[in-house]
Coordinates of C-alpha atoms in Angstrom, one line a residue:
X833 CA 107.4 104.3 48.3
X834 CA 110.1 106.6 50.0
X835 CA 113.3 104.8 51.6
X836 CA 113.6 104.3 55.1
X837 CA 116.4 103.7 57.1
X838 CA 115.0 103.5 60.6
X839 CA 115.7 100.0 61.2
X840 CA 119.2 100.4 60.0
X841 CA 120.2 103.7 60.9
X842 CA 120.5 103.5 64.9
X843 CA 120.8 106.3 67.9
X844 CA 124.1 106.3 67.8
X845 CA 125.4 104.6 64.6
X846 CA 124.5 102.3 61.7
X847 CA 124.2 99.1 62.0
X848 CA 122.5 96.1 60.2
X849 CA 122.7 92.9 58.3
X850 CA 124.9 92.7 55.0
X851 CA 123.7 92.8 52.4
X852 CA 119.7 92.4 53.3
X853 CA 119.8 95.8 54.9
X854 CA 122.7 97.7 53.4
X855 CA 125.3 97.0 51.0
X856 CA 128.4 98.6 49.2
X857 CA 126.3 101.5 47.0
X858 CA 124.4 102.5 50.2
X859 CA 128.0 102.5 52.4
X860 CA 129.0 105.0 49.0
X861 CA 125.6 107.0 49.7
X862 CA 126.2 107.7 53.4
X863 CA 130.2 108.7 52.6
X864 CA 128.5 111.5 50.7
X865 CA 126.1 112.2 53.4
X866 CA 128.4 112.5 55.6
X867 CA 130.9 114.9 54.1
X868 CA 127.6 117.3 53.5
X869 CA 126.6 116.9 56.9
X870 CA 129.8 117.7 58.5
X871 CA 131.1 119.8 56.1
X872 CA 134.4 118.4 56.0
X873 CA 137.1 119.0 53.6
X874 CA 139.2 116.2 54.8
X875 CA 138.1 112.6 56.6
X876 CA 139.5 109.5 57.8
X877 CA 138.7 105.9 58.1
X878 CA 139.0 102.4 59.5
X879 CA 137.7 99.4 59.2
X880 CA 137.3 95.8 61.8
X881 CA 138.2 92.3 60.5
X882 CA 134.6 91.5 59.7
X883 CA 134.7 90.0 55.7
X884 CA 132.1 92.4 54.4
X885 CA 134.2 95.6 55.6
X886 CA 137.0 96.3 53.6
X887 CA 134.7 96.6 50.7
X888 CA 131.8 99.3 52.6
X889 CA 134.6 101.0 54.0
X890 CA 136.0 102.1 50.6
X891 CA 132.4 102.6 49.3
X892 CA 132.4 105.2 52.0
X893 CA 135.4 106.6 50.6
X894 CA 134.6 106.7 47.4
X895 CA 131.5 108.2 48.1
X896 CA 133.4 111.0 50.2
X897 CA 136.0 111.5 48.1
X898 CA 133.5 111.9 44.5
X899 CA 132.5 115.5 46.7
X900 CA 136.1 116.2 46.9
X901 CA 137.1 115.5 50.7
X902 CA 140.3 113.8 51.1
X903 CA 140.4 110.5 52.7
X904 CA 142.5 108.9 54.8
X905 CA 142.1 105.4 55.4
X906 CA 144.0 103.8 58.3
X907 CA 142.7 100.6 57.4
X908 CA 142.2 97.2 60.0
X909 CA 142.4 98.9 63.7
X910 CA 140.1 98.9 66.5
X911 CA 137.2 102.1 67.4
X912 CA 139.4 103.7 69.9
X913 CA 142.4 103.6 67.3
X914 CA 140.1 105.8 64.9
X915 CA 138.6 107.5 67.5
X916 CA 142.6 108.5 68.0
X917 CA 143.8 109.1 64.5
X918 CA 140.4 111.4 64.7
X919 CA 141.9 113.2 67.6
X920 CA 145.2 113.5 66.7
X921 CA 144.7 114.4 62.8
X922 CA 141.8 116.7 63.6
X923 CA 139.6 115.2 61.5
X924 CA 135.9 113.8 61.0
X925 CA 135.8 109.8 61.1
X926 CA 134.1 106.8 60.1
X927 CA 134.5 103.4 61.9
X928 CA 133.3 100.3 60.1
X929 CA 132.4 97.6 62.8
X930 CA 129.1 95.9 64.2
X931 CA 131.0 95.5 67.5
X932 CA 130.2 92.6 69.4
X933 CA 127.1 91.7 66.7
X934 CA 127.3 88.3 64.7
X935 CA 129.3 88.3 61.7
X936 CA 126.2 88.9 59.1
X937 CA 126.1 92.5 60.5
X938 CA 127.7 95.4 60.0
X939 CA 128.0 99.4 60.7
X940 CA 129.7 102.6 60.8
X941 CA 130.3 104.5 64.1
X942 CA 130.8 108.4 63.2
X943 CA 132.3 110.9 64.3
X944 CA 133.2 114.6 64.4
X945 CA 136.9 116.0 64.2
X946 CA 138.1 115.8 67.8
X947 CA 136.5 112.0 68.3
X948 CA 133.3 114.2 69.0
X949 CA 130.3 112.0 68.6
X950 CA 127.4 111.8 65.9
X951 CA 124.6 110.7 67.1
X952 CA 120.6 111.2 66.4
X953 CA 121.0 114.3 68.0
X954 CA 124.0 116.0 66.7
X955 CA 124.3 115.0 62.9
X956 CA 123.1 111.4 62.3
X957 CA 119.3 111.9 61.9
X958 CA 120.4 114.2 58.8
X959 CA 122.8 111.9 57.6
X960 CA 119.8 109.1 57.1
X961 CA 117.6 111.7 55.7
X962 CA 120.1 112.8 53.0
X963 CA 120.5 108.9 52.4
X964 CA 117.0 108.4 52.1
X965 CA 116.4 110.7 49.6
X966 CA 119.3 109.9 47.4
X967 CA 118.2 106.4 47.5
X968 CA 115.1 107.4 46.4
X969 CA 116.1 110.5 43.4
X970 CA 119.7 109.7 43.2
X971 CA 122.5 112.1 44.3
X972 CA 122.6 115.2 43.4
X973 CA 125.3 116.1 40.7
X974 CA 127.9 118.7 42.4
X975 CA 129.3 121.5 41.0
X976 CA 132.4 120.4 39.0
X977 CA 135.0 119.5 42.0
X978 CA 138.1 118.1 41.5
X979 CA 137.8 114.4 43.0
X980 CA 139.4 114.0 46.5
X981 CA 142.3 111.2 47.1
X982 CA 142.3 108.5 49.0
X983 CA 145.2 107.9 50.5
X984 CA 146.6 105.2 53.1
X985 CA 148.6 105.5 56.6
X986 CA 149.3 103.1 59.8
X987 CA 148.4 104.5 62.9
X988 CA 149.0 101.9 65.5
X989 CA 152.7 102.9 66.4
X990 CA 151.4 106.2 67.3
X991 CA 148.1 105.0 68.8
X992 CA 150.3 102.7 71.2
X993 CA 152.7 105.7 72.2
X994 CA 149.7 108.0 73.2
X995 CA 148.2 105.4 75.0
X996 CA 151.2 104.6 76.8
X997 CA 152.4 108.2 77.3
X998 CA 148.9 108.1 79.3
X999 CA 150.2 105.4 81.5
X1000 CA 153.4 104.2 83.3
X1001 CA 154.4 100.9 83.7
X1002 CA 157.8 100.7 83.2
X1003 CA 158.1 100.2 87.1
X1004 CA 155.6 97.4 87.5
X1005 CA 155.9 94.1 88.9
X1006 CA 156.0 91.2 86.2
X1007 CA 152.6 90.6 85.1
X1008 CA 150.9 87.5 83.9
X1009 CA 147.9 88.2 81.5
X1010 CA 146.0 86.0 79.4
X1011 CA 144.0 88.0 77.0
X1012 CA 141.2 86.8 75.0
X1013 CA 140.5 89.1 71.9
X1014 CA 137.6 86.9 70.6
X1015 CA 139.2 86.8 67.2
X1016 CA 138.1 90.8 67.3
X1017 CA 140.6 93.8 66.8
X1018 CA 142.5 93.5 70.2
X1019 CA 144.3 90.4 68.4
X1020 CA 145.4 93.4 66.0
X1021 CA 146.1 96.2 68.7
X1022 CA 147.4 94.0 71.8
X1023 CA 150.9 92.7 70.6
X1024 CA 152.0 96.4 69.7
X1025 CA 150.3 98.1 72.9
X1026 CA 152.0 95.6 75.3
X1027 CA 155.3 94.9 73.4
X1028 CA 158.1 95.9 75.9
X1029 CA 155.9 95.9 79.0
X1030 CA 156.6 93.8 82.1
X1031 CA 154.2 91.4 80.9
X1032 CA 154.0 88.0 79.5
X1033 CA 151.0 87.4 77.7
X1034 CA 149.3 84.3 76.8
X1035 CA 147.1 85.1 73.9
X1036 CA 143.9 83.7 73.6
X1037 CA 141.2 83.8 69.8
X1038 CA 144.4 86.6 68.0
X1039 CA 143.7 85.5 64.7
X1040 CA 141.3 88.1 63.1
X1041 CA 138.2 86.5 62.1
X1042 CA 135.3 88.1 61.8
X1043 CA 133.0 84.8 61.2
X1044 CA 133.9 84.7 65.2
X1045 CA 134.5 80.8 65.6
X1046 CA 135.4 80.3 69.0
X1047 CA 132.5 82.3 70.7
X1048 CA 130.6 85.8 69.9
X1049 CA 133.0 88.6 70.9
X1050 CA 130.8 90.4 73.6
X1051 CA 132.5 89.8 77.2
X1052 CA 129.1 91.2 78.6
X1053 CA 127.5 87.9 78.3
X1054 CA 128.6 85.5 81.1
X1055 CA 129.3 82.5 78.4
X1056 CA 131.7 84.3 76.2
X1057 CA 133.8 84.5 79.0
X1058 CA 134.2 81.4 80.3
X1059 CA 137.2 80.2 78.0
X1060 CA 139.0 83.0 79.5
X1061 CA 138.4 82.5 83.6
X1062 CA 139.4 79.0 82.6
X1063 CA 142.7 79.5 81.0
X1064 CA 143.7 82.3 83.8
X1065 CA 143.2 79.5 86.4
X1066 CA 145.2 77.0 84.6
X1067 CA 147.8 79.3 83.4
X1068 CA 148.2 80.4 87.3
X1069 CA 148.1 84.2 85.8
X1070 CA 147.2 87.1 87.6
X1071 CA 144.2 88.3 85.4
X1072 CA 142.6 87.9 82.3
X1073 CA 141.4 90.4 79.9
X1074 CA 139.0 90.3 77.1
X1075 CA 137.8 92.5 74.4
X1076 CA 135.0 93.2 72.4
X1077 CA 134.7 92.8 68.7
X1078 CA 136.0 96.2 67.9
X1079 CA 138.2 96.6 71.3
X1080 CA 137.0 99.5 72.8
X1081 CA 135.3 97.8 75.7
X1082 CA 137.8 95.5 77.9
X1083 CA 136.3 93.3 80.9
X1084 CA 138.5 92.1 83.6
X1085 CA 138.5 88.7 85.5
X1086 CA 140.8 88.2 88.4
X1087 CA 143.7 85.7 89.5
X1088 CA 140.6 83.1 90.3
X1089 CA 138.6 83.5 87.6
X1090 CA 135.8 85.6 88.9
X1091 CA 135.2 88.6 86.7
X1092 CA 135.4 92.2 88.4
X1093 CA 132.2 94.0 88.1
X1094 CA 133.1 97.1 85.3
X1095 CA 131.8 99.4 88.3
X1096 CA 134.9 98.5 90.9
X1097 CA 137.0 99.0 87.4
X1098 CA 135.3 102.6 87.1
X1099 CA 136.2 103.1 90.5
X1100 CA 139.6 102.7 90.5
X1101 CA 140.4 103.9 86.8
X1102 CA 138.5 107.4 88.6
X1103 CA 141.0 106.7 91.4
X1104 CA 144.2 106.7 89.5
X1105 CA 143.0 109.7 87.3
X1106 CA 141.8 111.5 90.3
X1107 CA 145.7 111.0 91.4
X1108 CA 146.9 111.7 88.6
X1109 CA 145.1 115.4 88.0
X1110 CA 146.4 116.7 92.1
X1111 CA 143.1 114.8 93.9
X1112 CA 140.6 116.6 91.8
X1113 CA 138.6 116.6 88.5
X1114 CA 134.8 115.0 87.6
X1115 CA 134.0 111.8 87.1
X1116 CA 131.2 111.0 84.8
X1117 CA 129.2 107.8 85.7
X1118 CA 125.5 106.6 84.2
X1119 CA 123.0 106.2 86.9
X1120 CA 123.2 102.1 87.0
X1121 CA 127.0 102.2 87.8
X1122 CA 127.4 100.9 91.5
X1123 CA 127.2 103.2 94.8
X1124 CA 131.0 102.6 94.8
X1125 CA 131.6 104.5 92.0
X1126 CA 130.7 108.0 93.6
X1127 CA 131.6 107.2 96.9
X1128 CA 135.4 106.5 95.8
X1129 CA 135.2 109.9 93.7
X1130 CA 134.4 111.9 96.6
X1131 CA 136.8 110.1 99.0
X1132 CA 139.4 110.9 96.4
X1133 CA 138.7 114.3 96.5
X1134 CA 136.3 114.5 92.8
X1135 CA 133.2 115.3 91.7
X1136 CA 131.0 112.5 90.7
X1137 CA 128.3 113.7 88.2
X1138 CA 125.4 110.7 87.2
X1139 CA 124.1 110.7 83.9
X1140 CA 121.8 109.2 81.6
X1141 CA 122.8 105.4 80.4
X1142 CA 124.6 105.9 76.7
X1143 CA 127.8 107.2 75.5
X1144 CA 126.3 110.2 73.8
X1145 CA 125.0 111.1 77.5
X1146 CA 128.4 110.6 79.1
X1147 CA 130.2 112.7 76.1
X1148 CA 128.5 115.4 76.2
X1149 CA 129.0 115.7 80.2
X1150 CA 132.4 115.1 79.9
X1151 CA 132.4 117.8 77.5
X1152 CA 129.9 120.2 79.4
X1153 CA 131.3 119.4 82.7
X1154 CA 135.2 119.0 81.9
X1155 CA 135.2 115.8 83.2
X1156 CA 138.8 113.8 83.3
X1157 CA 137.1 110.9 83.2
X1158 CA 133.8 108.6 82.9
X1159 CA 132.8 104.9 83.2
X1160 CA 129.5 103.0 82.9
X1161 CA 128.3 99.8 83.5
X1162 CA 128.5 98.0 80.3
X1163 CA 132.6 98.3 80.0
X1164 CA 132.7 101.5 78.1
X1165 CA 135.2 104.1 79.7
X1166 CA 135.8 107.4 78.9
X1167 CA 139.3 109.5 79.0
X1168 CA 139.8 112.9 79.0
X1169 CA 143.0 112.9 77.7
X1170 CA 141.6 110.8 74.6
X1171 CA 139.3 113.3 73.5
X1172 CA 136.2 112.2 75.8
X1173 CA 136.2 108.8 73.8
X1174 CA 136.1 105.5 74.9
X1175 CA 139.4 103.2 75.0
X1176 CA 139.2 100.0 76.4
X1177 CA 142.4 99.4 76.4
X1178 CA 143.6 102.6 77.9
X1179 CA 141.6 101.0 80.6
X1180 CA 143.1 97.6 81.0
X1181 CA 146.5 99.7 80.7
X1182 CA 144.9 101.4 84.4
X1183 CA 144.1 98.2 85.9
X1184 CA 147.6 96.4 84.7
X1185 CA 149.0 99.6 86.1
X1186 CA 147.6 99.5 89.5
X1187 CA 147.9 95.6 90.0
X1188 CA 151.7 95.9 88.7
X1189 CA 152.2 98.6 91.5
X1190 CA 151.5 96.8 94.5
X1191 CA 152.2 93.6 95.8
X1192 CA 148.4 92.0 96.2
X1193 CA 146.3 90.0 93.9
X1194 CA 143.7 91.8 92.0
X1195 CA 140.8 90.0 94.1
X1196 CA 142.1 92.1 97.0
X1197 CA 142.8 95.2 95.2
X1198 CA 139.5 95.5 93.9
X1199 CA 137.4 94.6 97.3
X1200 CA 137.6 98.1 98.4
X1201 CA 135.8 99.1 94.8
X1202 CA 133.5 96.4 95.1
X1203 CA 131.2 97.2 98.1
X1204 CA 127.7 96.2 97.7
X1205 CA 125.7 93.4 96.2
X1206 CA 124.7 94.1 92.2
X1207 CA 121.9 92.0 90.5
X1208 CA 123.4 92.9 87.0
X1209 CA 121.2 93.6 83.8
X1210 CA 118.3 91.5 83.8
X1211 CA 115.9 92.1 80.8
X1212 CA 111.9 91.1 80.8
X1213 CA 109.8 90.9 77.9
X1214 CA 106.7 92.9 78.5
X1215 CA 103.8 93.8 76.6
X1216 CA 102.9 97.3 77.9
X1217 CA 106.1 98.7 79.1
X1218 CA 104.3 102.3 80.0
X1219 CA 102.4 100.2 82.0
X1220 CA 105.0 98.2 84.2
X1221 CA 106.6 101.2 84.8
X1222 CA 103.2 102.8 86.2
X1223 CA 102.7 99.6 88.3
X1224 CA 106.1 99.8 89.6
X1225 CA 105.7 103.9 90.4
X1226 CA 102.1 103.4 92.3
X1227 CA 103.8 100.1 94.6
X1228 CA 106.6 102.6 96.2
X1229 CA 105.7 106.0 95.4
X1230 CA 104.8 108.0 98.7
X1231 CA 106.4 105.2 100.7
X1232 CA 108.4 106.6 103.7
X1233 CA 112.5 106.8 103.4
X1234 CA 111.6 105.8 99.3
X1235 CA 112.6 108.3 96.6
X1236 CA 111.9 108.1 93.2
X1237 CA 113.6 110.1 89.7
X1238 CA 113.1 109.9 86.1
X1239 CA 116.4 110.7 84.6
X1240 CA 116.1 107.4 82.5
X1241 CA 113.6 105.1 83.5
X1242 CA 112.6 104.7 86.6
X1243 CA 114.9 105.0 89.7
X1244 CA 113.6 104.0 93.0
X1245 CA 116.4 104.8 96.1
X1246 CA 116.1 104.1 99.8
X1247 CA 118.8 103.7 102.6
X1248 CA 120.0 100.9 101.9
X1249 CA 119.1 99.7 98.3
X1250 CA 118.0 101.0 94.9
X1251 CA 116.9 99.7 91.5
X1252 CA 116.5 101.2 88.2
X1253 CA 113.8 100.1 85.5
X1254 CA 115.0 101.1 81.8
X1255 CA 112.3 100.6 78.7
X1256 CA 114.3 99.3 75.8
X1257 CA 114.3 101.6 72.5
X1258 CA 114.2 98.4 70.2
X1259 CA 112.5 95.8 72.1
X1260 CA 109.4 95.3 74.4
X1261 CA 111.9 94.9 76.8
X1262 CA 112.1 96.5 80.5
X1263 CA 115.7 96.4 81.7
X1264 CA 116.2 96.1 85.7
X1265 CA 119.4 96.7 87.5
X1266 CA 119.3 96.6 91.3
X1267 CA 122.0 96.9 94.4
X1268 CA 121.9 96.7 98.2
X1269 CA 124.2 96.7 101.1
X1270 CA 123.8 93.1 101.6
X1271 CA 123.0 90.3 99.1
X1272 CA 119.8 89.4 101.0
X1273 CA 118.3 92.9 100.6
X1274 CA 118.9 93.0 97.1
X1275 CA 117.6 89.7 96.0
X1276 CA 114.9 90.6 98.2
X1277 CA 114.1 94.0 96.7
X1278 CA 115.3 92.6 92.7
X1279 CA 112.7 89.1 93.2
X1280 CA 110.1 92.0 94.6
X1281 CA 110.3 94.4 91.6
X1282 CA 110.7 91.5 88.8
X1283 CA 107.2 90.0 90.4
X1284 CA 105.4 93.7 89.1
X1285 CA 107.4 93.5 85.8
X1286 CA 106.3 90.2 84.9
X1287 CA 102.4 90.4 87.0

């Protein structure tokens, strides 16, 4: 029976359990496949603090470096710190991490020189097939080649200076931050990207651990957060910031605790780099991203352009489109000046930025990016997703004032709200998001559309 990596190979990266689904020799197999795919002569790699990654990550290597590609491994640092040493070096990269998954997984996020992104579209669907194959004949011997090295080189200094050549805040007020790095990478990148600013930080979950004990490092989920709002209220600071697993997603509660929604972060990151570029540029945003969002753009003077949920979507805008910059719902934001990649903490360096220059707290700051009332994600199990969907279309289709598009899922507008109804790729899941001018009409309209969902 052939190999197939379907269930571990993902659209936009690998990722599964260690070592049911993949293990060191595969993590060797797909280094080879990746060289062959990309045709590089030269890559580099890093790796998160999860146990089983030091050892795939110089699998990957070796299996790179047995087709003669030189390596350079940048060892522990977070997915935007090798998305940078991609950028700045020029060079194809590999990113060992499972992000915010629990600590039996694992996974490599790839890229193209530049921080350019492989996905199932632009690389990885060949990379699984080579895989596959090899895993079933064995690799093919190469012609003679001489061995590439593998060498070693710290990149954080440098990754801290470009983020910080990005952003001033020499000029700030004095900051009180407590930062919970959910024993992920940001316990490894904070320290150095904040030393010297006008900041004192109270650290919360540093120590790198990538059995995660204190909670699962995904912000996105309401509990994982709650140690954080906490602290910031008894701490008296003026925010809180956490991270993901690998860091390249930061959420943001304010001086009371209450987290700000990553779409009134969108809109004033797009603000600031709307400012910063003369009062012009695009702005990127995926289609469940808050009114706000384009509503500041334009005010600002930008270009809002809505996409397609995903960062392979919002990439290749940025790229088509020239974009300066691009959020989306789930924390992910995208810079312009850092190669069209995602940085987390080029965002949090924004908000710190923006709070530090003004005298207010952030729950005022943000009110004018926060304008309407969002339901958040909220996911239904369904048996016949095709068929929800249709339900849904046939209750508002023709209705007057109603308009409907398909860019991804199902979008249903009017004047005054609008939801959006996205099938899961993985799961029988249907995925609603909904907003309104008022809280009333949105629970009205969310309550409404759940009751066809779940008929």
């Amino acid at each position: 029976m052939s190999a197939d990596l379907s269930q571990l190979v993902k659209a936009y990266d690998v990722r599964g359990v260690v070592p049911d689904q993949w293990d060191e020799p595969l993590a060797e197999l797909f280094g080879a496949a990746f060289v062959q795919v990309t045709g590089a002569e030269a890559i580099v790699i890093g790796h998160d603090m999860r146990p089983s990654s030091p050892g795939l990550s110089r699998a990957f290597a070796r299996g790179a470096a047995a087709r003669g590609v030189d390596v350079t491994e940048i060892g522990l640092c977070s997915t935007d710190q090798l998305y940078y040493a991609s950028g700045a070096f020029g060079l194809p990269g590999a990113m060992f991490t499972a992000s915010h998954n629990p600590a039996q997984y694992n996974g490599i996020k790839m890229c193209r020189a530049g921080a350019a992104p492989v996905g199932q579209d632009t690389g990885l669907t060949e990379i699984r097939e080579l895989a596959e194959t090899w895993l079933d004949e064995g690799a093919p011997e190469n012609e003679p080649v001489t061995p590439g090295t593998i060498t070693q080189r710290d990149t954080l200094e440098a990754y801290a200076a470009h983020l910080l050549s990005l952003v001033d805040l020499t000029s700030n007020r004095p900051l009180k931050v407590v930062v919970d790095a959910g024993n992920g990478m940001g316990g490894h990148t904070v320290p150095t990207v904040f030393a010297g600013l006008p900041l004192t930080v109270v650290p919360m979950y540093f120590e790198l651990d990538g059995t995660f004990p204190n909670h699962e490092a995904n912000p996105l989920d309401p509990a994982n957060i709650v140690d954080l709002q906490k602290r910031v209220r008894e701490e008296n600071a003026d925010l809180g910031i956490a991270f993901d697993g690998d860091a390249d997603r930061c959420f943001v509660v304010d001086e009371n605790g209450d987290p700000v929604s990553p779409s009134a972060i969108t809109a004033l990151v797009a603000s600031r780099e709307l400012a910063r570029n003369g009062g012009s540029g695009t702005v990127i945003h995926n289609l469940i991203t808050s009114w706000s969002v384009p509503e500041v753009v334009r005010e600002q003077g930008g270009t809002p352009v809505r996409t397609r949920v995903g960062h392979s979507f919002i990439k290749a805008e940025m790229a088509r489109t020239g974009a300066i910059f691009g959020g989306e719902h789930s924390a992910h934001y995208y810079f312009k000046d850092f190669w069209n990649a995602d940085t987390g903490m080029l965002a949090a360096l924004h908000v710190l930025a923006a709070l530090g220059g003004q005298d207010g707290p952030l729950s005022a700051l943000v009110a004018q990016y926060d304008r309407y009332a969002g339901s958040g994600e909220i996911n239904s199990t369904v048996t016949d997703q095709t068929a929800r969907l249709a339900a849904i279309r046939t209750t508002y289709e023709g209705q007057e004032g109603v308009t409907l598009d398909d860019l991804d899922g199902l979008t249903v507008t009017a004047t005054d709200w609008w939801f959006n109804v996205r099938p899961s790729n993985t799961e029988p899941l249907l995925r609603l998001n909904t907003e309104a001018r008022d809280e009333g009409t949105m629970r009205k309209v969310r309550d409404e559309v759940l009751g066809i969902i779940r008929a």
